[in-house]
Amino acid sequence: MADVVQYKLERMLDELEDLERRGLFNRREISEIVKQRRKFEYRLKRPSPLKEDFLAYIDYEKKVDELRLLRKKAFLKQQTGKKKNWKNSVSDFAGVSRIVEIYRLATNRFKGDIQLWFQYLEFCRQRSNGRMKKALAQLIRFHPSVPGVWIYAAAWEFDHNLNAAAARSLMQSGLRACPTSEDMWVEYLRMELTYLNKLKARKVALGEDEGTLVRNIQEDDEKQWRDENRDLFMTLDEKTKEDKASDVQDSESKENLDLFREQGLSILRTVYNGSIEAIPSSFSLRTRFLEILEATDLANSDEMRKQIIVDLERDFSKEPEYWDWLARHESLGQKSRQTMAEETSADHLSKAIKVYEDGLKAVPSTKMFDLYTKFLMDAIKKNGDGKGSEHFSNHGQTLETISQLLKVYEKAESTRCISEDLACHHVSFLLQLGKLDDAKVLVEKLCTKVFSNSIQLWALWLSIELRCIQDQSHCPSKANLSPTFDLLQDVLNKVAVSEAESLWYMALKCFGHQRHHFDKLIKTSMVSVTKFGGTDDGFSLSSSIINIILQRDGVQSAREMYRRYLGLPHPGLVLYRNCIELESNLACAGNIDGLVNARKLYDSALTTYDQDVNLWRNYYLMEVKLGTSEKAAAVHWRAKKTLKQTVSLGMADL
């Protein structure tokens, strides 16, 4: 290995001598470069070099080459006004060649790393070193089933080499290798239309044609407006000879334009039909084709657009996504002018609502209602000038949309197509409108009937109840809070602690300061922990209750409480850790019983979690810090005997 590394370094001798001779690097810098390269070469000659080794070497060589270029530019700048005598030599090419060689070794070693291949290709493209074709051929040979590879290769041929025939051949080969790739079909169509538009632009530059295949939406709107208001303009029947000659020239240009437009439509129809045969179940592919069609000015584009929409309706009329797309497409309509009238916008919205209603008849599902409500909510926010959902506009159109949204929520509930999220959105929307009583009636009905185990709805119900109580009295009494507490206690008895974390947070926050209700919560928590067990990570209900008692009643009451929880069948590792932390802090503060209780807690926890390395390590470190050396040695010996793997409990490994 040393001989190979030394041989590679000796081959760099000409390059290094050239750098020193030209004054770009001094002897000390060249020695450092040799030292770094030797280190990287040894790393690459290991039995199993890592990808990071190759990338670090490449990054270093790129920085060296960038520094060389900067110093070369500075030297040439200093030679202004003098005779410049700088010819390219071996040092001008050696850096790029070495980076390419390292990339080649890396890609041979990690053939399946697509990201590494593309880094290699990007470097070749930026430096234009002539290795691009060879690298692309290797990548296609190793990864023929990756669509991005074919698209990248075709884009390079089309944009860099200006070889449309080679790009077309690559895209067609890619379509044969990846016939089910949506991106391949879409990019192939974009490439063909771009090439056709380039031919059109060439004709325009030669003065043989005019216009472009890119649709100008503003001109189309103005033309449509003139056609609709033709009576407002005065027509001139008399035309001069120059006007007639201009008309003849315009007609010839229009025929040429129509030829390009017809050819573009033929290409789009051919690619579209081929993609439908290859991927008949893809909805997004057809919508992407429609977007391309609407962005280009092709002959008979309206007929093609109708055909695509008919195909979508035929194949996807039972999918909620189709109706959502169709409604949003209708709501946008044709891209209108900025001075579009309000009635037109309202007309588009009514068309979209009609489409959604038809979709509900065809696909009466929860997903359909969810998409419908999201659309209406977006429309409300848009008409509210983006001020947020709590500042809805009093605009007539906005009020109609709000009314329609409420009807949709009610229809989803009556048809039993309502989901938990949709129900939560309904209640939240009523709260945003300020209809507190209606929200309270609705959430009570949902929680008691359809979604009796929904934590989100129960949390909404309890928040509404507390809000009503606070509106009635700033300092609610025990009698006022009792009905709400009974509701909360009822649902907490049914659901596991891990699923009802938000409810427990709300309960402890609202009733933690009232001893009567807090004592009932402690009993409920005891039942829940006994029934469902404690947690080994994350939220710990018992720890939260102990912290409240510690702050309110002191250390002794907290100790009594955690002993009650630890007496349950499965208290959980989080409770042990929190109790140990409490006792350790007390021991550090000088409490006599703190260290003794902490040891008891560790011993009790290790009876259940004897394979927890961190628990043993923390026990050992506590003895080192607060206990005696004999105790620490005993803990270390027990850990080595109990643990299945050999570990060290020392400070160096933490």
XYZ file of C-alpha atoms in Angstrom:
654
model
C 0.000 0.000 0.000
C 2.836 2.412 0.825
C 4.466 1.753 -2.546
C 1.250 2.599 -4.422
C 0.768 5.809 -2.450
C 4.376 6.823 -3.009
C 4.058 6.119 -6.743
C 0.968 8.365 -6.984
C 2.731 11.160 -5.116
C 5.761 10.937 -7.409
C 3.485 11.349 -10.421
C 2.421 14.724 -8.969
C 5.985 16.019 -9.105
C 5.678 17.875 -12.440
C 2.509 19.633 -11.290
C 4.013 20.722 -7.966
C 7.229 21.969 -9.593
C 5.162 23.978 -12.079
C 3.153 25.566 -9.268
C 6.334 26.587 -7.458
C 8.046 27.813 -10.626
C 5.125 30.088 -11.488
C 4.998 31.480 -7.972
C 1.454 30.318 -7.201
C 2.542 28.297 -4.124
C 5.720 28.451 -2.067
C 7.764 25.504 -0.819
C 6.059 25.355 2.583
C 2.557 25.316 1.035
C 3.550 22.598 -1.416
C 4.872 20.492 1.475
C 1.518 20.865 3.209
C -0.323 19.864 0.007
C 1.834 16.739 -0.290
C 1.182 15.907 3.360
C -2.582 16.207 2.954
C -2.633 14.228 -0.276
C -0.605 11.430 1.301
C -3.103 11.278 4.159
C -6.063 11.090 1.776
C -4.386 8.491 -0.448
C -3.775 6.231 2.550
C -7.431 6.576 3.536
C -8.528 5.531 0.044
C -6.224 2.492 0.118
C -7.864 1.034 3.200
C -9.642 -2.322 2.786
C -13.060 -0.624 3.047
C -12.844 3.105 2.350
C -15.905 5.190 3.170
C -17.757 7.508 0.839
C -16.859 10.362 3.168
C -13.156 9.678 2.489
C -13.645 10.246 -1.238
C -15.795 13.340 -0.694
C -13.305 14.866 1.746
C -10.467 14.333 -0.754
C -12.552 15.889 -3.547
C -13.474 18.866 -1.379
C -9.823 19.470 -0.509
C -8.717 19.299 -4.156
C -11.488 21.708 -5.171
C -10.299 24.243 -2.598
C -6.684 23.902 -3.753
C -7.711 24.429 -7.384
C -9.872 27.449 -6.479
C -6.928 28.979 -4.613
C -4.708 28.372 -7.637
C -7.201 30.140 -9.918
C -7.484 33.131 -7.552
C -3.718 33.561 -7.380
C -3.430 33.179 -11.142
C -5.996 35.947 -11.690
C -4.215 38.176 -9.188
C -0.885 37.603 -10.964
C -2.392 38.423 -14.379
C -3.991 41.550 -12.948
C -0.612 42.750 -11.730
C 0.774 42.293 -15.249
C -1.547 44.982 -16.694
C 0.368 47.125 -19.168
C 3.198 44.640 -19.334
C 3.768 41.849 -21.772
C 1.735 38.875 -20.567
C 3.476 35.573 -21.040
C 1.246 32.910 -19.479
C 0.638 29.706 -21.310
C -1.374 26.861 -19.911
C 0.793 24.126 -18.466
C 0.420 20.886 -16.537
C -0.716 22.626 -13.329
C -3.730 24.117 -15.138
C -5.176 20.693 -15.926
C -3.846 18.394 -13.209
C -6.271 19.502 -10.491
C -9.400 18.881 -12.548
C -8.030 15.561 -13.816
C -7.316 14.411 -10.268
C -10.819 15.338 -9.072
C -12.360 13.477 -12.008
C -10.233 10.423 -11.191
C -11.332 10.494 -7.547
C -14.971 10.741 -8.663
C -14.413 7.795 -10.998
C -12.981 5.685 -8.162
C -15.827 6.714 -5.863
C -18.559 5.851 -8.377
C -16.920 2.509 -9.130
C -16.883 1.775 -5.418
C -20.418 3.070 -4.731
C -22.247 2.356 -7.966
C -25.679 2.510 -6.360
C -25.297 6.019 -4.903
C -27.321 8.212 -7.289
C -26.480 11.403 -5.412
C -22.749 10.745 -5.827
C -23.229 10.142 -9.550
C -25.051 13.445 -9.983
C -22.305 15.285 -8.084
C -19.858 13.762 -10.554
C -21.988 14.869 -13.512
C -22.407 18.403 -12.189
C -18.640 18.761 -11.798
C -18.069 17.539 -15.348
C -20.721 19.934 -16.645
C -19.264 22.945 -14.835
C -15.654 22.272 -15.882
C -16.459 21.052 -19.431
C -13.607 18.570 -19.286
C -14.918 16.200 -21.959
C -15.843 13.394 -19.545
C -19.563 14.102 -19.505
C -20.594 11.656 -22.229
C -18.616 8.805 -20.746
C -19.954 9.449 -17.239
C -23.535 9.620 -18.525
C -23.108 6.358 -20.433
C -21.826 4.629 -17.303
C -24.665 6.022 -15.192
C -27.306 4.894 -17.697
C -25.713 1.449 -17.839
C -25.795 1.079 -14.045
C -29.194 2.756 -13.423
C -31.458 2.356 -16.461
C -34.585 2.238 -14.293
C -34.101 5.701 -12.737
C -36.126 8.310 -14.711
C -34.029 11.223 -13.499
C -30.960 9.775 -15.198
C -32.596 9.779 -18.636
C -34.054 13.253 -18.103
C -30.668 14.652 -17.052
C -28.891 13.083 -20.038
C -31.505 14.351 -22.497
C -31.440 17.844 -20.980
C -27.659 17.959 -21.367
C -27.872 16.942 -25.015
C -30.705 19.387 -25.694
C -29.396 22.446 -23.822
C -25.628 22.028 -23.923
C -24.929 20.155 -27.148
C -28.003 21.575 -28.953
C -28.595 18.068 -30.296
C -32.357 17.602 -30.361
C -32.112 14.261 -32.188
C -29.869 12.752 -29.491
C -32.081 14.169 -26.729
C -35.172 12.696 -28.400
C -33.456 9.318 -28.747
C -32.491 9.338 -25.059
C -36.002 10.261 -23.925
C -37.554 7.543 -26.072
C -35.091 4.987 -24.699
C -35.956 6.192 -21.218
C -39.671 5.759 -21.912
C -39.018 2.176 -22.990
C -37.013 1.547 -19.800
C -39.373 3.466 -17.471
C -42.809 3.405 -19.126
C -44.646 4.045 -15.838
C -42.790 7.244 -14.922
C -44.971 10.349 -15.042
C -41.958 12.657 -15.118
C -40.586 10.919 -18.203
C -43.776 11.491 -20.204
C -44.193 15.088 -19.063
C -40.567 16.046 -19.694
C -40.635 14.359 -23.099
C -43.649 16.466 -24.070
C -42.009 19.630 -22.737
C -38.867 18.901 -24.741
C -40.763 18.352 -28.000
C -42.819 21.521 -27.577
C -39.721 23.525 -26.613
C -37.944 22.310 -29.750
C -40.957 23.245 -31.858
C -41.031 26.688 -30.273
C -37.322 27.111 -31.058
C -38.020 26.346 -34.708
C -40.810 28.891 -34.575
C -38.496 31.491 -33.007
C -35.946 30.855 -35.758
C -38.570 31.614 -38.396
C -39.474 34.801 -36.542
C -35.817 35.864 -36.374
C -35.505 35.385 -40.144
C -38.580 37.522 -40.727
C -40.538 34.635 -42.187
C -43.027 34.330 -39.348
C -44.329 36.016 -36.222
C -45.739 35.071 -32.871
C -44.866 32.237 -30.515
C -46.372 29.008 -29.213
C -46.436 30.344 -25.645
C -49.937 31.476 -24.713
C -50.278 35.151 -23.795
C -53.177 35.166 -21.368
C -53.621 38.935 -21.333
C -53.861 39.161 -25.132
C -56.339 36.277 -25.182
C -58.522 38.057 -22.630
C -58.394 41.313 -24.598
C -59.277 39.498 -27.807
C -62.185 37.759 -26.112
C -63.402 41.076 -24.718
C -63.240 42.711 -28.180
C -65.165 39.847 -29.742
C -67.849 40.093 -27.071
C -68.085 43.886 -27.488
C -67.696 44.136 -31.273
C -70.655 46.474 -31.533
C -68.761 49.171 -29.670
C -66.187 49.547 -32.479
C -66.585 51.203 -35.853
C -65.470 49.114 -38.855
C -63.762 50.762 -41.861
C -64.727 49.126 -45.160
C -62.252 51.047 -47.313
C -58.737 49.640 -47.346
C -55.672 50.949 -49.074
C -53.338 48.900 -51.222
C -50.809 48.825 -48.411
C -53.479 47.436 -46.063
C -54.365 44.738 -48.578
C -50.718 43.768 -49.003
C -50.349 43.698 -45.231
C -53.424 41.473 -44.992
C -51.916 39.051 -47.507
C -48.681 38.932 -45.555
C -50.586 38.441 -42.307
C -52.568 35.587 -43.811
C -49.372 33.855 -44.929
C -47.851 34.298 -41.471
C -51.033 32.963 -39.938
C -50.863 29.880 -42.139
C -47.273 29.254 -41.000
C -48.304 29.787 -37.409
C -51.208 27.407 -37.817
C -48.795 24.835 -39.216
C -46.644 24.987 -36.087
C -49.727 24.983 -33.853
C -51.178 21.940 -35.603
C -47.880 20.107 -35.372
C -47.651 20.939 -31.657
C -51.169 19.629 -31.092
C -50.303 16.442 -32.967
C -47.254 15.917 -30.737
C -49.286 16.523 -27.585
C -52.036 14.135 -28.692
C -49.528 11.397 -29.571
C -47.634 11.671 -26.275
C -50.887 11.907 -24.333
C -52.319 8.752 -25.892
C -49.078 6.870 -25.281
C -48.955 7.924 -21.637
C -52.572 6.895 -21.060
C -51.831 3.434 -22.397
C -48.720 3.125 -20.213
C -50.210 4.602 -16.998
C -54.006 4.361 -17.211
C -54.509 4.828 -13.458
C -52.535 8.065 -13.056
C -54.732 11.068 -12.361
C -51.939 13.584 -11.793
C -50.354 12.786 -15.175
C -53.449 13.893 -17.085
C -53.791 17.082 -15.072
C -50.157 17.922 -15.804
C -50.794 17.418 -19.520
C -53.771 19.741 -19.239
C -51.628 22.403 -17.559
C -49.125 22.207 -20.408
C -51.942 22.461 -22.948
C -53.358 25.572 -21.294
C -49.901 27.196 -21.173
C -49.298 26.765 -24.928
C -51.071 28.200 -27.938
C -51.931 25.161 -30.075
C -54.475 24.605 -32.827
C -57.853 23.263 -31.679
C -56.647 23.320 -28.079
C -60.216 23.630 -26.813
C -61.128 20.292 -28.390
C -58.078 18.629 -26.873
C -58.890 20.172 -23.518
C -62.432 18.813 -23.662
C -61.093 15.382 -24.597
C -58.773 15.294 -21.577
C -61.570 16.393 -19.243
C -63.919 13.770 -20.714
C -61.254 11.098 -20.207
C -60.781 12.239 -16.622
C -64.511 12.041 -15.943
C -64.733 8.612 -17.549
C -61.851 7.064 -15.606
C -61.885 8.950 -12.281
C -65.487 9.974 -11.627
C -65.521 7.730 -8.543
C -62.451 9.379 -7.039
C -62.886 12.379 -4.682
C -59.619 13.899 -5.956
C -61.114 14.262 -9.432
C -64.082 16.290 -8.204
C -61.839 18.432 -6.029
C -59.553 19.164 -8.974
C -62.489 19.879 -11.294
C -64.092 22.258 -8.817
C -60.873 24.179 -8.225
C -60.316 24.277 -11.976
C -63.786 25.758 -12.454
C -63.249 28.248 -9.631
C -60.185 29.628 -11.384
C -61.781 29.635 -14.830
C -59.796 31.336 -17.531
C -57.018 33.507 -16.200
C -58.823 36.800 -16.220
C -57.640 40.348 -16.124
C -56.865 42.166 -12.905
C -59.981 44.278 -13.427
C -62.225 41.216 -13.407
C -65.644 42.048 -12.053
C -66.856 40.746 -8.736
C -69.821 39.014 -10.384
C -67.447 36.906 -12.479
C -65.562 35.741 -9.376
C -68.838 34.873 -7.670
C -69.913 33.017 -10.790
C -66.752 30.906 -10.719
C -67.329 30.121 -7.040
C -70.914 29.037 -7.696
C -69.689 26.767 -10.501
C -67.199 25.174 -8.156
C -69.891 24.617 -5.513
C -72.102 22.983 -8.137
C -69.238 20.640 -9.077
C -68.732 19.673 -5.431
C -72.459 18.985 -5.045
C -72.340 16.728 -8.095
C -69.309 15.028 -6.585
C -71.184 14.366 -3.348
C -73.932 12.684 -5.346
C -71.408 10.527 -7.200
C -69.026 9.844 -4.284
C -70.758 10.402 -0.908
C -67.684 9.796 1.233
C -65.841 11.352 4.152
C -62.930 12.309 1.905
C -65.291 14.157 -0.438
C -66.764 16.210 2.409
C -63.283 16.937 3.734
C -62.102 18.305 0.372
C -65.323 20.305 -0.031
C -64.989 22.002 3.345
C -61.311 22.784 2.776
C -62.151 24.515 -0.488
C -64.869 26.638 1.104
C -62.622 27.513 4.027
C -59.888 28.640 1.632
C -62.410 30.755 -0.242
C -63.557 32.402 3.005
C -60.009 33.204 4.068
C -59.203 34.569 0.616
C -62.207 36.902 0.660
C -61.263 37.979 4.164
C -58.074 39.605 2.773
C -55.862 37.159 4.652
C -56.665 38.613 8.089
C -57.164 35.165 9.596
C -60.127 33.035 10.353
C -61.173 35.136 13.349
C -61.717 38.270 11.220
C -64.119 37.101 8.544
C -65.279 39.767 6.177
C -68.897 40.906 6.183
C -68.842 40.896 2.405
C -71.960 39.400 0.836
C -70.050 36.721 -1.031
C -68.189 35.741 2.154
C -71.445 35.442 4.123
C -72.890 33.206 1.412
C -69.791 31.009 1.503
C -69.976 30.747 5.301
C -73.626 29.730 5.066
C -72.749 27.127 2.441
C -69.944 25.737 4.610
C -72.273 25.326 7.583
C -74.740 23.484 5.345
C -71.986 21.137 4.176
C -70.993 20.363 7.766
C -74.615 19.603 8.643
C -75.017 17.454 5.530
C -71.898 15.445 6.421
C -73.331 14.806 9.870
C -76.774 13.833 8.595
C -75.344 11.425 5.985
C -72.979 9.888 8.574
C -69.965 10.758 6.443
C -68.364 12.875 9.132
C -64.918 12.061 10.483
C -63.339 13.052 13.762
C -61.239 15.775 12.127
C -64.225 17.114 10.221
C -66.258 17.254 13.432
C -63.464 19.153 15.183
C -63.290 21.611 12.292
C -67.058 22.130 12.501
C -66.924 22.938 16.203
C -63.877 25.173 15.798
C -65.536 27.043 12.945
C -68.600 27.748 15.082
C -66.317 29.082 17.800
C -64.581 31.328 15.276
C -67.961 32.705 14.238
C -68.734 33.448 17.890
C -71.567 30.910 18.108
C -70.580 29.512 21.495
C -73.975 28.006 22.356
C -74.288 26.251 18.990
C -70.763 24.868 19.352
C -71.575 23.611 22.847
C -74.740 21.806 21.705
C -72.952 20.267 18.733
C -69.892 19.021 20.596
C -72.056 17.561 23.365
C -74.058 15.606 20.779
C -70.915 14.366 19.041
C -69.166 13.306 22.244
C -72.156 11.470 23.654
C -73.124 9.646 20.453
C -70.811 9.324 17.464
C -67.337 10.072 18.874
C -67.505 9.028 22.496
C -63.777 8.166 22.570
C -62.483 11.187 20.655
C -59.905 12.991 22.760
C -59.920 16.062 20.513
C -63.663 16.555 20.785
C -63.641 15.952 24.536
C -60.919 18.585 24.872
C -63.038 21.021 22.830
C -66.101 20.278 24.931
C -64.258 20.854 28.200
C -62.677 24.058 26.932
C -66.119 25.315 25.889
C -67.593 24.421 29.283
C -64.799 26.213 31.114
C -65.218 29.202 28.844
C -68.935 29.352 29.602
C -68.245 29.116 33.333
C -65.662 31.906 33.170
C -68.082 34.100 31.221
C -70.641 33.642 33.996
C -68.216 34.173 36.892
C -64.600 35.297 37.078
C -64.076 33.175 40.217
C -66.109 29.989 39.665
C -67.093 28.054 42.749
C -66.807 24.352 43.457
C -70.452 23.833 42.542
C -69.968 25.523 39.182
C -66.968 23.373 38.311
C -68.389 20.054 39.476
C -70.431 19.214 36.305
C -67.440 19.914 34.093
C -65.167 17.901 36.345
C -67.564 14.968 36.270
C -67.451 14.994 32.455
C -63.668 15.080 32.526
C -63.387 12.303 35.073
C -65.754 10.117 33.070
C -63.638 10.243 29.911
C -60.326 9.921 31.796
C -61.518 6.629 33.236
C -62.132 5.249 29.745
C -58.976 6.255 27.868
C -55.352 5.291 28.466
C -53.018 7.935 29.838
C -50.816 7.864 26.720
C -53.825 8.743 24.526
C -55.281 11.409 26.828
C -52.198 13.510 27.555
C -53.903 16.749 26.465
C -56.888 16.070 28.722
C -54.667 15.339 31.710
C -52.719 18.551 31.096
C -56.014 20.451 31.011
C -57.269 18.733 34.160
C -54.119 19.426 36.161
C -54.044 23.032 34.973
C -57.697 23.767 35.775
C -58.241 21.687 38.914
C -54.747 21.328 40.381
C -55.279 24.231 42.789
C -58.580 22.850 44.186
C -57.869 20.168 46.745
C -61.273 18.453 46.503
C -61.081 17.958 42.752
C -57.341 17.298 42.851
C -57.804 14.419 45.271
C -60.321 12.882 42.896
C -57.851 13.283 40.057
C -55.246 11.422 42.099
C -57.654 8.521 42.588
C -58.483 8.529 38.878
C -54.795 8.550 37.996
C -54.188 5.609 40.330
C -56.873 3.641 38.523
C -55.503 4.577 35.094
C -51.898 3.703 35.969
C -53.028 0.409 37.482
C -55.131 -0.397 34.425
C -52.847 0.809 31.633
C -49.437 1.005 33.326
C -46.902 3.790 33.455
C -44.652 5.010 30.645
C -40.973 4.296 30.075
C -40.450 7.516 28.128
C -42.318 10.728 27.390
C -45.194 12.067 29.489
C -45.606 10.674 33.013
C -48.885 11.466 34.755
C -47.692 10.355 38.165
C -44.569 12.541 37.904
C -46.690 15.579 37.065
C -48.901 15.005 40.085
C -45.868 14.524 42.346
C -44.374 17.817 41.146
C -47.611 19.648 41.962
C -47.681 18.140 45.448
C -43.994 18.975 45.956
C -44.605 22.634 45.158
C -47.774 22.833 47.217
C -47.247 20.575 50.245
C -43.507 19.982 50.479
C -41.014 17.103 50.280
C -42.604 14.727 52.780
C -45.980 14.737 51.034
C -44.260 14.205 47.673
C -42.398 11.185 49.086
C -45.597 9.683 50.402
C -47.271 10.158 47.049
C -44.510 8.623 44.912
C -44.378 5.619 47.252
C -48.065 5.093 46.562
C -47.437 5.169 42.806
C -44.386 2.907 43.045
C -46.519 0.346 44.820
C -48.644 -0.095 41.673
C -47.966 -3.036 39.312
C -46.075 -1.121 36.570
C -45.240 2.458 37.600
C -42.925 3.112 34.622
C -39.268 4.057 34.212
C -40.008 7.779 33.874
C -41.438 7.870 37.393
C -38.362 6.127 38.771
C -36.063 8.612 37.063
C -37.997 11.639 38.319
C -38.102 10.333 41.877
C -34.373 9.530 41.769
C -33.674 13.034 40.492
C -35.753 14.491 43.331
C -33.887 12.525 46.005
C -30.472 13.183 44.417
C -31.132 16.929 44.426
C -32.165 16.733 48.065
C -28.992 14.774 48.877
C -26.854 17.416 47.158
C -28.652 20.059 49.228
C -27.697 18.250 52.447
C -30.828 16.210 53.139
C -29.826 13.171 55.198
C -32.466 10.805 53.816
C -31.984 11.813 50.187
C -29.054 9.488 49.400
C -30.627 6.545 51.207
C -33.919 6.965 49.352
C -32.129 7.393 46.023
C -30.289 4.079 46.557
C -33.552 2.340 47.383
C -35.153 3.776 44.255
C -32.231 2.630 42.077
C -32.376 -0.881 43.535
C -36.134 -1.030 43.022
C -35.879 0.218 39.427
C -33.084 -2.237 38.587
C -35.214 -5.178 39.604
C -37.368 -4.420 36.542
C -34.944 -2.589 34.245
C -31.744 -4.511 34.949
C -30.551 -4.265 31.315
C -30.750 -0.475 31.160
C -27.138 0.686 30.817
C -27.920 4.349 31.511
C -29.638 3.433 34.755
C -26.562 1.523 35.964
C -24.278 4.326 34.841
C -26.290 7.018 36.664
C -26.325 4.849 39.803
C -22.553 4.445 39.639
C -21.946 8.159 39.069
C -24.217 9.085 41.957
C -22.166 6.876 44.275
C -18.942 8.397 42.958
C -20.268 11.897 43.542
C -22.287 11.538 46.738
C -21.512 8.095 48.162
C -18.367 6.127 48.980
C -15.791 4.343 46.850
C -16.859 0.976 48.280
C -20.468 1.553 47.226
C -19.376 2.691 43.772
C -17.194 -0.405 43.316
C -20.075 -2.615 44.423
C -22.421 -1.015 41.881
C -19.820 -1.440 39.158
C -19.349 -5.108 40.003
C -23.143 -5.705 39.985
C -23.493 -3.982 36.636
C -20.745 -6.076 34.994
C -22.322 -9.209 36.358
C -25.871 -8.329 35.307
C -25.409 -6.692 31.928
C -25.131 -9.032 28.960
C -22.678 -6.808 27.087
C -19.392 -5.511 28.413
C -19.644 -1.798 29.134
C -17.709 0.757 31.087
C -19.449 2.964 33.608
C -16.679 5.526 33.794
C -16.911 9.230 33.135
C -14.983 8.971 29.852
C -17.786 7.062 28.156
C -20.554 9.469 29.042
